[in-house]
Short mmCIF file of C-alpha atoms in Angstrom, two decimals:
data_model
loop_
_atom_site.label_atom_id
_atom_site.label_comp_id
_atom_site.label_asym_id
_atom_site.label_seq_id
_atom_site.Cartn_x
_atom_site.Cartn_y
_atom_site.Cartn_z
CA MET A 211 -51.99 92.33 -4.77
CA THR A 212 -52.07 88.82 -3.41
CA GLU A 213 -55.26 88.23 -5.39
CA ILE A 214 -53.50 89.02 -8.65
CA GLY A 215 -50.62 86.77 -7.62
CA SER A 216 -53.01 83.88 -6.92
CA ILE A 217 -54.87 84.39 -10.17
CA VAL A 218 -51.60 84.38 -12.12
CA ALA A 219 -50.57 81.24 -10.26
CA PHE A 220 -53.83 79.49 -11.16
CA MET A 221 -53.42 80.58 -14.80
CA LEU A 222 -49.92 79.12 -14.80
CA ILE A 223 -51.18 75.85 -13.31
CA ALA A 224 -53.88 75.70 -15.99
CA ALA A 225 -51.30 76.43 -18.68
CA GLY A 226 -49.12 73.66 -17.26
CA ILE A 227 -52.03 71.21 -17.39
CA ILE A 228 -52.70 72.19 -21.01
CA ALA A 229 -49.04 71.68 -21.85
CA VAL A 230 -49.12 68.20 -20.34
CA GLU A 231 -52.38 66.94 -21.83
CA VAL A 232 -53.06 68.71 -25.10
CA PRO A 233 -50.17 67.40 -27.27
CA SER A 234 -51.16 63.80 -26.59
CA LEU A 235 -54.82 64.60 -27.28
CA ARG A 236 -53.93 66.36 -30.52
CA ASN A 237 -51.76 63.48 -31.70
CA ARG A 238 -54.53 61.00 -31.09
CA LYS A 239 -57.10 63.33 -32.75
CA LEU A 240 -59.56 63.01 -29.87
CA LYS A 241 -61.92 65.94 -30.54
CA LYS A 242 -64.56 65.17 -27.91
CA GLU A 243 -61.96 64.53 -25.25
CA MET A 244 -60.38 67.87 -26.06
CA LEU A 245 -63.71 69.66 -25.65
CA ALA A 246 -64.49 67.94 -22.34
CA PHE A 247 -60.98 68.66 -21.14
CA PHE A 248 -61.22 72.38 -21.87
CA VAL A 249 -64.71 72.79 -20.45
CA LEU A 250 -63.69 71.10 -17.20
CA LEU A 251 -60.46 73.08 -17.07
CA MET A 252 -62.25 76.38 -17.57
CA VAL A 253 -64.83 75.57 -14.90
CA GLY A 254 -62.03 74.64 -12.51
CA LEU A 255 -60.06 77.77 -13.30
CA GLY A 256 -63.18 79.93 -12.99
CA MET A 257 -64.05 78.44 -9.61
CA ASN A 258 -60.57 79.03 -8.27
CA ILE A 259 -60.43 82.61 -9.50
CA ALA A 260 -63.93 83.35 -8.20
CA GLN A 261 -62.89 81.99 -4.85
CA THR A 262 -59.74 84.11 -4.73
CA LEU A 263 -61.85 87.18 -5.45
CA ASN A 264 -64.20 86.18 -2.59
CA ALA A 265 -67.16 85.89 -4.94
CA PRO A 266 -70.17 84.32 -3.23
CA ILE A 267 -70.24 80.70 -4.40
CA PRO A 268 -73.45 78.90 -3.43
CA SER A 269 -73.08 75.68 -1.48
CA PRO A 270 -74.76 72.66 -3.11
CA LEU A 271 -75.60 71.41 0.37
CA ASP A 272 -78.12 74.23 0.72
CA TRP A 273 -79.91 73.10 -2.44
CA ILE A 274 -80.11 69.56 -1.12
CA ILE A 275 -81.69 70.86 2.06
CA ILE A 276 -84.26 72.82 0.04
CA ILE A 277 -85.13 69.77 -2.07
CA PHE A 278 -85.46 67.33 0.80
CA LYS A 279 -86.95 69.57 3.47
CA PRO A 280 -90.61 68.58 2.77
CA PHE A 281 -89.75 64.89 3.07
CA THR A 282 -88.05 65.10 6.46
CA GLY A 283 -91.11 66.84 7.87
CA TRP A 284 -93.24 64.03 6.53
CA ILE A 285 -91.02 61.35 8.05
CA ALA A 286 -90.85 63.05 11.45
CA GLY A 287 -94.67 63.03 11.42
CA LEU A 288 -94.78 59.23 11.28
CA MET B 1142 -62.84 43.55 0.21
CA ILE B 1143 -60.08 45.59 1.78
CA LEU B 1144 -61.03 48.48 -0.41
CA VAL B 1145 -64.57 48.26 0.94
CA ILE B 1146 -63.40 48.26 4.56
CA PHE B 1147 -61.18 51.26 3.97
CA TYR B 1148 -63.95 52.93 2.11
CA ILE B 1149 -66.42 52.55 4.93
CA MET B 1150 -63.93 53.52 7.59
CA GLY B 1151 -62.58 56.56 5.83
CA SER B 1152 -63.96 59.78 7.28
CA ALA B 1153 -66.74 57.88 9.03
CA ILE B 1154 -64.14 56.79 11.56
CA LEU B 1155 -63.92 60.32 12.91
CA PHE B 1156 -67.49 61.46 12.60
CA ILE B 1157 -69.79 58.51 13.16
CA PRO B 1158 -69.60 58.31 16.96
CA GLY B 1159 -70.53 61.96 17.34
CA LYS B 1160 -73.20 61.93 14.69
CA LEU B 1161 -74.91 58.83 16.01
CA SER B 1162 -74.72 59.75 19.64
CA ALA B 1163 -76.41 63.11 19.20
CA PRO B 1164 -79.86 61.62 18.62
CA GLY B 1165 -79.23 58.07 19.87
CA LYS B 1166 -77.55 58.82 23.22
CA GLN B 1167 -76.17 55.75 24.96
CA ASP B 1168 -77.93 53.36 22.58
CA SER B 1169 -76.21 54.71 19.48
CA TRP B 1170 -73.99 51.64 19.19
CA ILE B 1171 -77.12 49.53 18.74
CA SER B 1172 -78.12 51.86 15.93
CA ALA B 1173 -74.71 51.37 14.35
CA LEU B 1174 -75.28 47.61 14.48
CA VAL B 1175 -78.71 47.99 12.88
CA ALA B 1176 -77.25 50.24 10.20
CA THR B 1177 -74.61 47.62 9.46
CA GLY B 1178 -77.40 45.12 8.89
CA VAL B 1179 -79.21 47.51 6.56
CA GLY B 1180 -75.90 48.22 4.83
CA LEU B 1181 -75.55 44.49 4.12
CA LEU B 1182 -78.99 44.50 2.52
CA ILE B 1183 -77.99 47.47 0.37
CA VAL B 1184 -74.86 45.66 -0.72
CA LEU B 1185 -77.01 42.66 -1.67
CA ILE B 1186 -78.89 44.96 -4.05
CA TYR B 1187 -75.62 46.22 -5.46
CA ASN B 1188 -74.41 42.68 -5.94
CA VAL B 1189 -77.54 41.83 -7.90
CA ILE B 1190 -76.96 44.87 -10.10
CA GLY B 1191 -73.34 43.87 -10.56
CA ARG B 1192 -74.32 40.35 -11.53
CA ARG B 1193 -77.04 41.46 -13.96
CA ASN B 1194 -74.60 43.18 -16.21
CA PRO B 1195 -71.03 42.01 -15.86
CA GLY B 1196 -68.66 44.46 -17.46
CA MET B 1197 -70.87 47.51 -17.04
CA THR B 1198 -70.43 50.31 -14.56
CA ILE B 1199 -73.54 51.82 -13.03
CA VAL B 1200 -73.33 54.74 -15.45
CA GLU B 1201 -73.33 52.47 -18.49
CA TYR B 1202 -76.01 50.37 -16.86
CA SER B 1203 -78.41 53.27 -16.35
CA GLU B 1204 -78.00 54.26 -19.97
CA HIS B 1205 -78.51 50.67 -21.05
CA VAL B 1206 -81.68 50.30 -18.99
CA LEU B 1207 -83.32 53.70 -19.16
CA GLY B 1208 -82.41 54.72 -22.66
CA LYS B 1209 -80.11 57.41 -23.90
CA TRP B 1210 -81.44 60.62 -22.39
CA PHE B 1211 -83.11 59.50 -19.20
CA GLY B 1212 -80.21 57.18 -18.50
CA LYS B 1213 -77.74 60.02 -18.88
CA ILE B 1214 -79.73 62.14 -16.43
CA VAL B 1215 -79.70 59.40 -13.80
CA ALA B 1216 -75.99 58.87 -14.43
CA LEU B 1217 -75.39 62.58 -13.90
CA VAL B 1218 -77.31 62.42 -10.62
CA PHE B 1219 -74.87 59.75 -9.46
CA LEU B 1220 -71.90 61.78 -10.64
CA ILE B 1221 -73.06 64.91 -8.84
CA PHE B 1222 -73.52 62.79 -5.73
CA PHE B 1223 -69.92 61.56 -5.98
CA LEU B 1224 -68.71 65.08 -6.66
CA ILE B 1225 -70.32 66.44 -3.50
CA LEU B 1226 -69.00 63.51 -1.49
CA ILE B 1227 -65.42 63.91 -2.70
CA ALA B 1228 -65.59 67.63 -1.98
CA LEU B 1229 -66.83 66.93 1.54
CA ASP B 1230 -64.07 64.39 2.10
CA LEU B 1231 -61.44 66.86 0.98
CA ARG B 1232 -63.04 69.44 3.17
CA ASP B 1233 -62.92 67.04 6.11
CA ILE B 1234 -59.24 66.40 5.75
CA GLY B 1235 -58.51 70.10 5.33
CA ASP B 1236 -60.62 71.09 8.31
CA PHE B 1237 -59.22 68.34 10.46
CA LEU B 1238 -55.61 69.25 9.82
CA SER B 1239 -56.14 72.96 10.04
CA THR B 1240 -58.06 72.76 13.31
CA GLN B 1241 -56.39 69.86 15.14
CA ALA B 1242 -52.83 69.52 13.92
CA MET B 1243 -51.62 72.59 12.07
CA PRO B 1244 -53.75 75.61 12.97
CA ASP B 1245 -51.53 78.13 11.19
CA THR B 1246 -51.40 76.32 7.87
CA PRO B 1247 -53.92 77.40 5.24
CA ILE B 1248 -56.29 74.71 4.02
CA GLN B 1249 -54.87 74.87 0.49
CA ALA B 1250 -51.49 73.72 1.75
CA VAL B 1251 -53.16 70.50 2.87
CA LEU B 1252 -55.40 70.01 -0.16
CA ILE B 1253 -52.83 70.60 -2.90
CA PRO B 1254 -50.37 67.83 -1.87
CA PHE B 1255 -53.24 65.49 -1.09
CA LEU B 1256 -54.87 66.05 -4.48
CA CYS B 1257 -51.51 65.72 -6.23
CA VAL B 1258 -50.96 62.29 -4.68
CA VAL B 1259 -54.47 61.21 -5.60
CA MET B 1260 -54.01 62.40 -9.19
CA ILE B 1261 -50.68 60.60 -9.55
CA GLY B 1262 -52.30 57.42 -8.29
CA MET B 1263 -55.18 58.00 -10.71
CA ARG B 1264 -52.94 58.34 -13.75
CA TYR B 1265 -51.34 55.01 -12.94
CA GLY B 1266 -54.76 53.43 -12.77
CA LEU B 1267 -57.02 51.45 -10.54
CA GLU B 1268 -54.58 48.72 -9.65
CA VAL B 1269 -52.10 51.04 -7.97
CA TYR B 1270 -54.29 52.22 -5.17
CA THR B 1271 -55.92 48.85 -4.72
CA ARG B 1272 -52.44 47.51 -4.06
CA PHE B 1273 -51.84 50.44 -1.76
CA ALA B 1274 -54.91 49.51 0.23
CA GLU B 1275 -53.80 45.89 0.41
CA LEU B 1276 -50.36 46.88 1.55
CA PHE B 1277 -51.53 49.13 4.33
CA PHE B 1278 -54.47 47.08 5.50
CA PRO B 1279 -52.48 45.14 8.15
CA VAL B 1280 -50.95 48.40 9.40
CA VAL B 1281 -54.33 50.04 9.79
CA LEU B 1282 -55.81 46.95 11.43
CA LEU B 1283 -52.91 46.74 13.87
CA LEU B 1284 -53.11 50.42 14.80
CA TRP B 1285 -56.84 50.00 15.24
CA PHE B 1286 -56.49 47.14 17.72
CA ILE B 1287 -53.74 48.90 19.62
CA LEU B 1288 -56.07 51.84 20.05
CA LEU B 1289 -59.02 49.79 21.23
CA ILE B 1290 -57.04 47.60 23.61
CA SER B 1291 -55.13 50.43 25.21
CA LEU B 1292 -58.41 52.21 25.90
CA TYR B 1293 -59.63 49.35 28.05
CA PRO B 1294 -58.55 50.89 31.39
CA GLU B 1295 -60.51 54.04 30.59
CA MET B 1296 -63.83 52.34 29.90
CA LYS B 1297 -66.68 52.89 32.29
CA PHE B 1298 -69.60 50.59 31.73
CA GLU B 1299 -72.06 52.82 33.53
CA HIS B 1300 -71.84 55.12 30.50
CA ILE B 1301 -73.92 52.81 28.31
CA GLN B 1302 -76.53 52.21 30.97
CA PRO B 1303 -79.48 52.24 30.91
CA ILE B 1304 -79.58 50.28 27.67
CA PHE B 1305 -82.69 50.86 25.54
CA GLU B 1306 -83.67 53.94 27.50
CA HIS B 1307 -85.10 55.58 24.38
CA GLY B 1308 -86.55 52.36 23.06
CA PHE B 1309 -86.82 51.33 19.45
CA LYS B 1310 -87.86 54.78 18.35
CA GLY B 1311 -84.52 56.24 19.36
CA ILE B 1312 -82.71 53.56 17.41
CA ALA B 1313 -85.01 53.98 14.42
CA ILE B 1314 -84.24 57.69 14.27
CA THR B 1315 -80.50 57.19 14.57
CA ALA B 1316 -79.86 54.25 12.26
CA PRO B 1317 -80.67 56.10 9.00
CA VAL B 1318 -77.78 58.47 9.67
CA MET B 1319 -75.33 55.63 9.29
CA VAL B 1320 -77.33 53.91 6.58
CA GLY B 1321 -76.81 57.09 4.59
CA PHE B 1322 -73.23 57.69 5.66
CA PRO B 1323 -71.25 55.62 4.87
CA MET B 1324 -73.42 52.70 3.70
CA SER B 1325 -75.25 54.41 0.81
CA GLU B 1326 -71.98 55.83 -0.45
CA LEU B 1327 -70.93 52.30 -1.38
CA VAL B 1328 -72.78 52.89 -4.66
CA ALA B 1329 -69.56 54.47 -5.93
CA LEU B 1330 -67.99 51.02 -5.79
CA LEU B 1331 -70.35 49.92 -8.55
CA MET B 1332 -68.16 52.05 -10.79
CA ILE B 1333 -65.19 49.77 -10.23
CA TYR B 1334 -67.14 46.54 -9.89
CA PRO B 1335 -66.63 45.51 -13.56
CA TYR B 1336 -62.86 45.81 -13.20
CA VAL B 1337 -62.46 43.31 -10.40
CA ASN B 1338 -60.38 40.35 -11.56
CA GLN B 1339 -62.14 37.54 -9.75
CA LYS B 1340 -65.82 38.17 -10.39
CA LYS B 1341 -66.96 35.39 -8.08
CA SER B 1342 -65.18 36.59 -5.00
CA ALA B 1343 -66.06 40.22 -5.68
CA ALA B 1344 -69.64 39.84 -4.46
CA LYS B 1345 -68.50 38.00 -1.37
CA GLY B 1346 -65.75 40.50 -0.68
CA PHE B 1347 -68.21 43.33 -0.99
CA LEU B 1348 -70.44 41.78 1.67
CA VAL B 1349 -67.65 40.75 4.03
CA GLY B 1350 -65.98 44.13 3.68
CA THR B 1351 -69.19 45.90 4.53
CA LEU B 1352 -69.71 43.63 7.53
CA ILE B 1353 -66.19 44.18 8.88
CA GLY B 1354 -66.29 47.91 8.24
CA GLY B 1355 -69.68 48.18 9.92
CA ILE B 1356 -68.55 46.18 12.93
CA MET B 1357 -65.44 48.30 13.29
CA LEU B 1358 -67.55 51.44 13.30
CA THR B 1359 -69.96 49.87 15.79
CA LEU B 1360 -67.09 48.97 18.12
CA LEU B 1361 -65.67 52.45 17.78
CA THR B 1362 -69.00 54.04 18.67
CA LEU B 1363 -69.32 51.73 21.66
CA VAL B 1364 -65.82 52.51 22.90
CA CYS B 1365 -66.37 56.23 22.39
CA ILE B 1366 -69.42 56.16 24.60
CA LEU B 1367 -67.75 53.90 27.16
CA VAL B 1368 -64.75 56.18 27.48
CA LEU B 1369 -66.06 59.66 26.83
CA GLY B 1370 -69.66 59.28 27.88
CA VAL B 1371 -72.58 60.50 25.83
CA PHE B 1372 -71.91 64.16 26.44
CA GLY B 1373 -68.23 63.94 25.64
CA THR B 1374 -68.93 62.11 22.41
CA VAL B 1375 -71.63 64.47 21.25
CA SER B 1376 -69.86 67.68 22.09
CA SER B 1377 -66.62 66.99 20.27
CA THR B 1378 -66.24 67.29 16.51
CA TYR B 1379 -63.77 64.43 16.24
CA PRO B 1380 -64.67 62.06 19.11
CA SER B 1381 -62.35 59.27 18.04
CA TYR B 1382 -59.42 61.66 17.88
CA LEU B 1383 -60.23 62.80 21.38
CA LEU B 1384 -60.50 59.14 22.30
CA ALA B 1385 -56.95 58.47 21.19
CA GLN B 1386 -55.76 61.44 23.23
CA LYS B 1387 -57.21 59.80 26.32
CA ILE B 1388 -54.89 56.82 26.09
CA ASN B 1389 -52.49 56.76 28.98
CA ILE B 1390 -50.84 53.56 30.15
CA GLY B 1391 -48.57 54.08 33.12
CA ASP B 1392 -47.80 57.66 32.12
CA PHE B 1393 -45.61 56.18 29.42
CA PHE B 1394 -47.75 55.16 26.49
CA GLN B 1395 -49.74 58.29 25.80
CA ARG B 1396 -50.59 60.98 23.25
CA VAL B 1397 -50.95 58.52 20.40
CA GLU B 1398 -53.72 60.41 18.61
CA ALA B 1399 -51.42 60.63 15.60
CA LEU B 1400 -52.12 56.90 15.10
CA MET B 1401 -55.77 57.72 14.68
CA ALA B 1402 -54.90 60.45 12.21
CA ILE B 1403 -52.73 58.01 10.22
CA ILE B 1404 -55.53 55.44 10.01
CA TRP B 1405 -57.80 58.20 8.92
CA PHE B 1406 -55.47 59.50 6.20
CA PHE B 1407 -54.99 56.06 4.69
CA THR B 1408 -58.67 55.29 4.63
CA LEU B 1409 -59.64 58.74 3.41
CA PHE B 1410 -57.08 58.55 0.64
CA THR B 1411 -58.75 55.35 -0.55
CA ARG B 1412 -62.14 57.00 -0.43
CA VAL B 1413 -61.11 60.09 -2.32
CA SER B 1414 -59.37 57.93 -4.92
CA ILE B 1415 -62.46 55.81 -5.48
CA PHE B 1416 -64.71 58.85 -5.86
CA PHE B 1417 -62.19 60.53 -8.12
CA TYR B 1418 -61.98 57.46 -10.29
CA ALA B 1419 -65.76 57.06 -10.31
CA ILE B 1420 -66.19 60.67 -11.44
CA VAL B 1421 -63.63 60.74 -14.25
CA LEU B 1422 -64.65 57.33 -15.53
CA GLY B 1423 -68.35 58.12 -15.25
CA LEU B 1424 -67.91 61.46 -16.99
CA ALA B 1425 -65.97 59.80 -19.79
CA GLN B 1426 -68.67 57.14 -20.16
CA VAL B 1427 -71.55 59.61 -20.18
CA MET B 1428 -69.84 61.58 -22.92
CA LYS B 1429 -68.63 58.40 -24.65
CA LEU B 1430 -64.99 59.36 -24.48
CA GLN B 1431 -62.29 56.83 -25.28
CA ASP B 1432 -59.91 57.88 -22.54
CA TYR B 1433 -60.67 59.22 -19.09
CA ARG B 1434 -57.12 60.28 -18.26
CA PRO B 1435 -57.19 63.80 -19.78
CA LEU B 1436 -59.98 64.69 -17.35
CA ILE B 1437 -57.91 63.95 -14.25
CA LEU B 1438 -55.88 67.13 -13.98
CA PRO B 1439 -58.71 69.59 -14.73
CA LEU B 1440 -60.92 67.80 -12.22
CA GLY B 1441 -58.16 68.13 -9.64
CA LEU B 1442 -58.03 71.86 -10.25
CA PHE B 1443 -61.79 72.05 -9.94
CA LEU B 1444 -61.80 70.05 -6.71
CA LEU B 1445 -59.16 72.24 -5.13
CA SER B 1446 -61.67 75.05 -5.17
CA PHE B 1447 -64.82 72.99 -4.80
CA GLY B 1448 -63.46 71.27 -1.71
CA GLN B 1449 -63.31 74.64 -0.02
CA THR B 1450 -66.46 76.20 -1.37
CA VAL B 1451 -68.76 73.20 -0.98
CA SER B 1452 -69.57 74.65 2.39
CA PRO B 1453 -68.54 77.94 3.96
CA ASN B 1454 -67.36 76.50 7.29
CA ILE B 1455 -67.38 73.37 9.41
CA ILE B 1456 -70.43 74.45 11.39
CA HIS B 1457 -72.28 74.62 8.10
CA VAL B 1458 -71.02 71.15 7.14
CA ILE B 1459 -72.25 69.63 10.39
CA GLY B 1460 -75.59 71.45 10.18
CA ALA B 1461 -76.17 70.65 6.52
CA THR B 1462 -75.27 66.97 6.81
CA LYS B 1463 -77.99 66.15 9.33
CA ASN B 1464 -81.45 64.91 8.36
CA GLU B 1465 -81.85 66.03 4.76
CA TRP B 1466 -78.40 64.76 3.98
CA ALA B 1467 -79.21 61.17 4.99
CA MET B 1468 -82.30 61.41 2.78
CA TYR B 1469 -80.25 62.61 -0.14
CA GLN B 1470 -77.74 59.83 0.31
CA MET B 1471 -80.40 57.19 0.54
CA THR B 1472 -82.10 58.56 -2.57
CA CYS B 1473 -78.87 58.24 -4.51
CA GLY B 1474 -77.59 55.10 -2.84
CA VAL B 1475 -80.76 53.04 -2.48
CA PHE B 1476 -83.65 54.51 -4.44
CA PHE B 1477 -81.90 55.00 -7.78
CA PRO B 1478 -80.18 51.59 -7.83
CA LEU B 1479 -83.57 50.00 -6.99
CA LEU B 1480 -85.17 52.04 -9.77
CA LEU B 1481 -82.58 50.79 -12.24
CA LEU B 1482 -83.05 47.23 -11.11
CA GLY B 1483 -86.82 47.50 -11.36
CA ALA B 1484 -86.68 49.03 -14.82
CA ASP B 1485 -84.29 46.33 -15.93
CA THR B 1486 -86.55 43.57 -14.64
CA LEU B 1487 -89.54 45.13 -16.42
CA ARG B 1488 -87.59 45.34 -19.64
CA GLN B 1489 -86.49 41.74 -19.46
CA ASN B 1490 -89.99 40.48 -18.73
CA ARG B 1491 -91.43 42.42 -21.62
CA GLY B 1492 -88.66 41.16 -23.87
CA ARG B 1493 -89.58 37.60 -23.00
CA LYS B 1494 -93.23 38.10 -23.87
CA LEU B 1495 -92.54 39.66 -27.27
#
């Protein structure tokens, strides 16, 4: 139940953000800005909802470790 | 300049002593000094980049130098770097408050107000939080000196002996940690470099700020080891917070660790604001948008979640930000700026020949 409540709350926040930003964007006819705005908003909303549902979200730190692991071994060998 | 000092001190103020002392033992303060020197060199590179192209942020610069597509990729690498850093900073503040000060409060309750304040500051623009930093700089400096001076009775000089026990190798292993964090993170300041009013003093301020920030961190590391000893510093997550708890003058002046937390909040706020600004502005410049402001609120929403999911727990943060992390930071903070500079020099030379 609390999950649904949180998801609704996040939706409301997103709706609020749209209400604040979109009219000004529409008046100024900024198409690209509008697109970027919605993409970022949807990613943000998706992340928050995924997190509420306890979906496994990978940590970018792990990817960094994978990328740089060979180099640290090389440096320690010096 | 003040912005730079705050920037360096933010978050590093709590973590640096512990991080450096783990490999460096009692010599870690020497490593901090070395890292400050290296940090100055890095800032010299940044200053050269800033002077090469007045009026361009590093994102515009990389596109200018490397061409449209490759430049955008490098710019995105910088932006992802800032994004991870801002998430970690948010995570730090959330973890700190929910473990040290308010254990029953969920982390969101800390992040939401903090992000709201940052976003409000962001909508008003760069000048607002620069003024904020200027306003609170004396306060932070004062609190800082009160802390250090009142710790004097607790210092035991046998803690830093024997000096140089692990030789230069120990120092060489430790210094990169601080070169990466916080020195390499200064690259984010190249995003606001073009907006400084007095261009001449900007370069100088950048250097002096780095020097002062580095020295403050060095002193802090030294005091941490003097008071807590190597083991005490290494084994605590927030050594400088523990340090402030140790203050006790005549059973009257004690339990002032809140001062440390206040310094930390101010400096961390500056840091998060700079990263936030760097990301929205950089994103707008990569996509050639006219206005970066519409991106602020969605990014805030994104960060609310990303700040928590960047790492599952604090043990993971500490483990993941060890060796590979310093490498990653140096790649973004030193290697890529050097690459840009090199490519730019090549381009100019070729242009002259043609």
